[in-house]
Amino acid sequence: MDDLVLAPGLYIVATPIGNLGDLSPRAAQILMKADVVAVEDSRVTAGLFRHLGTKGRMLPYHDHNADAVRPGLIARMASEAVALVSDAGTPLISDPGFKLVRDARAAGHIVTTIPGPCAAIAALTLAGLPTDRFLFLGFLPSKQQARAEAIAEIAAIRATLVLYESGPRLSGCLAALAEELGDREAAVAREITKRFEECVTGTLSELAARYADAPPKGEMVVVVAPPGEAAPASEADADAALAEALTRLPPAKAAGEVAKKLGLDRKALYARAMALKA
């Protein structure tokens, strides 16, 4: 480790989300040898450096100072090794950093990732829900209307949903998800890799009720199952949709619109539209 010399550039270093034993040997080497480590909160990262037996050379880099600090970091990458960490987990996953990566690449600097823990991925492995397709949503908006609109935008996506939420907002978030998505299966994971690691499963409404009067501390990962298979549209559904479409469109276009909406045969719908028109 003492002989390691880092080339100038940017090193994106994943750090533990709880258990300090999860820090990889390579990540430890990079952090100890970097010329400067860009951190969200120096008080948090100082604990990691104490674990490594060194103080580290830290520079705060977060949402509030990023625009001012970033040019200096980019300039330093020409001759120094700059490491980027978040308070926990993989940087850039619902944390500041993508602009630093973008500008480092634009300046021609080397950008290297040192992968490791990520709360979203860890929660997926615990939840027992489909993992072949998933969508990470970060934190949903805090205001009720904006949150409902954000959920409505992704309601039809056929993928498992993964999002972060704080303890005080958890029950309200779960209730909003149930209202907009239906009462899907879900999981709430917390304290991942720590002594009291917990992953509670159930429907969204069950989980909302569980945490309504006892909000947990800290931040959680919420994992929500994808939508179930939609039932085939009935003849009554098709007729109702065609009748509405015919008030706005000629038969051919009405049949095309309903075919796309309900997944039915366009020719059969056109024939039915003509019969309804008559």
PDB file of C-alpha atoms in Angstrom, residues 50-51 137 143 198:
ATOM      1  CA  ARG A  50     -10.331   7.153  11.876  1.00  0.00           C
ATOM      2  CA  HIS A  51     -11.221   3.568  10.975  1.00  0.00           C
ATOM      3  CA  LEU A 137     -36.474   7.188  -8.155  1.00  0.00           C
ATOM      4  CA  LYS A 143     -45.223  18.244  -1.174  1.00  0.00           C
ATOM      5  CA  GLU A 198     -34.465  -4.989   8.980  1.00  0.00           C
TER       6      GLU A 198
END
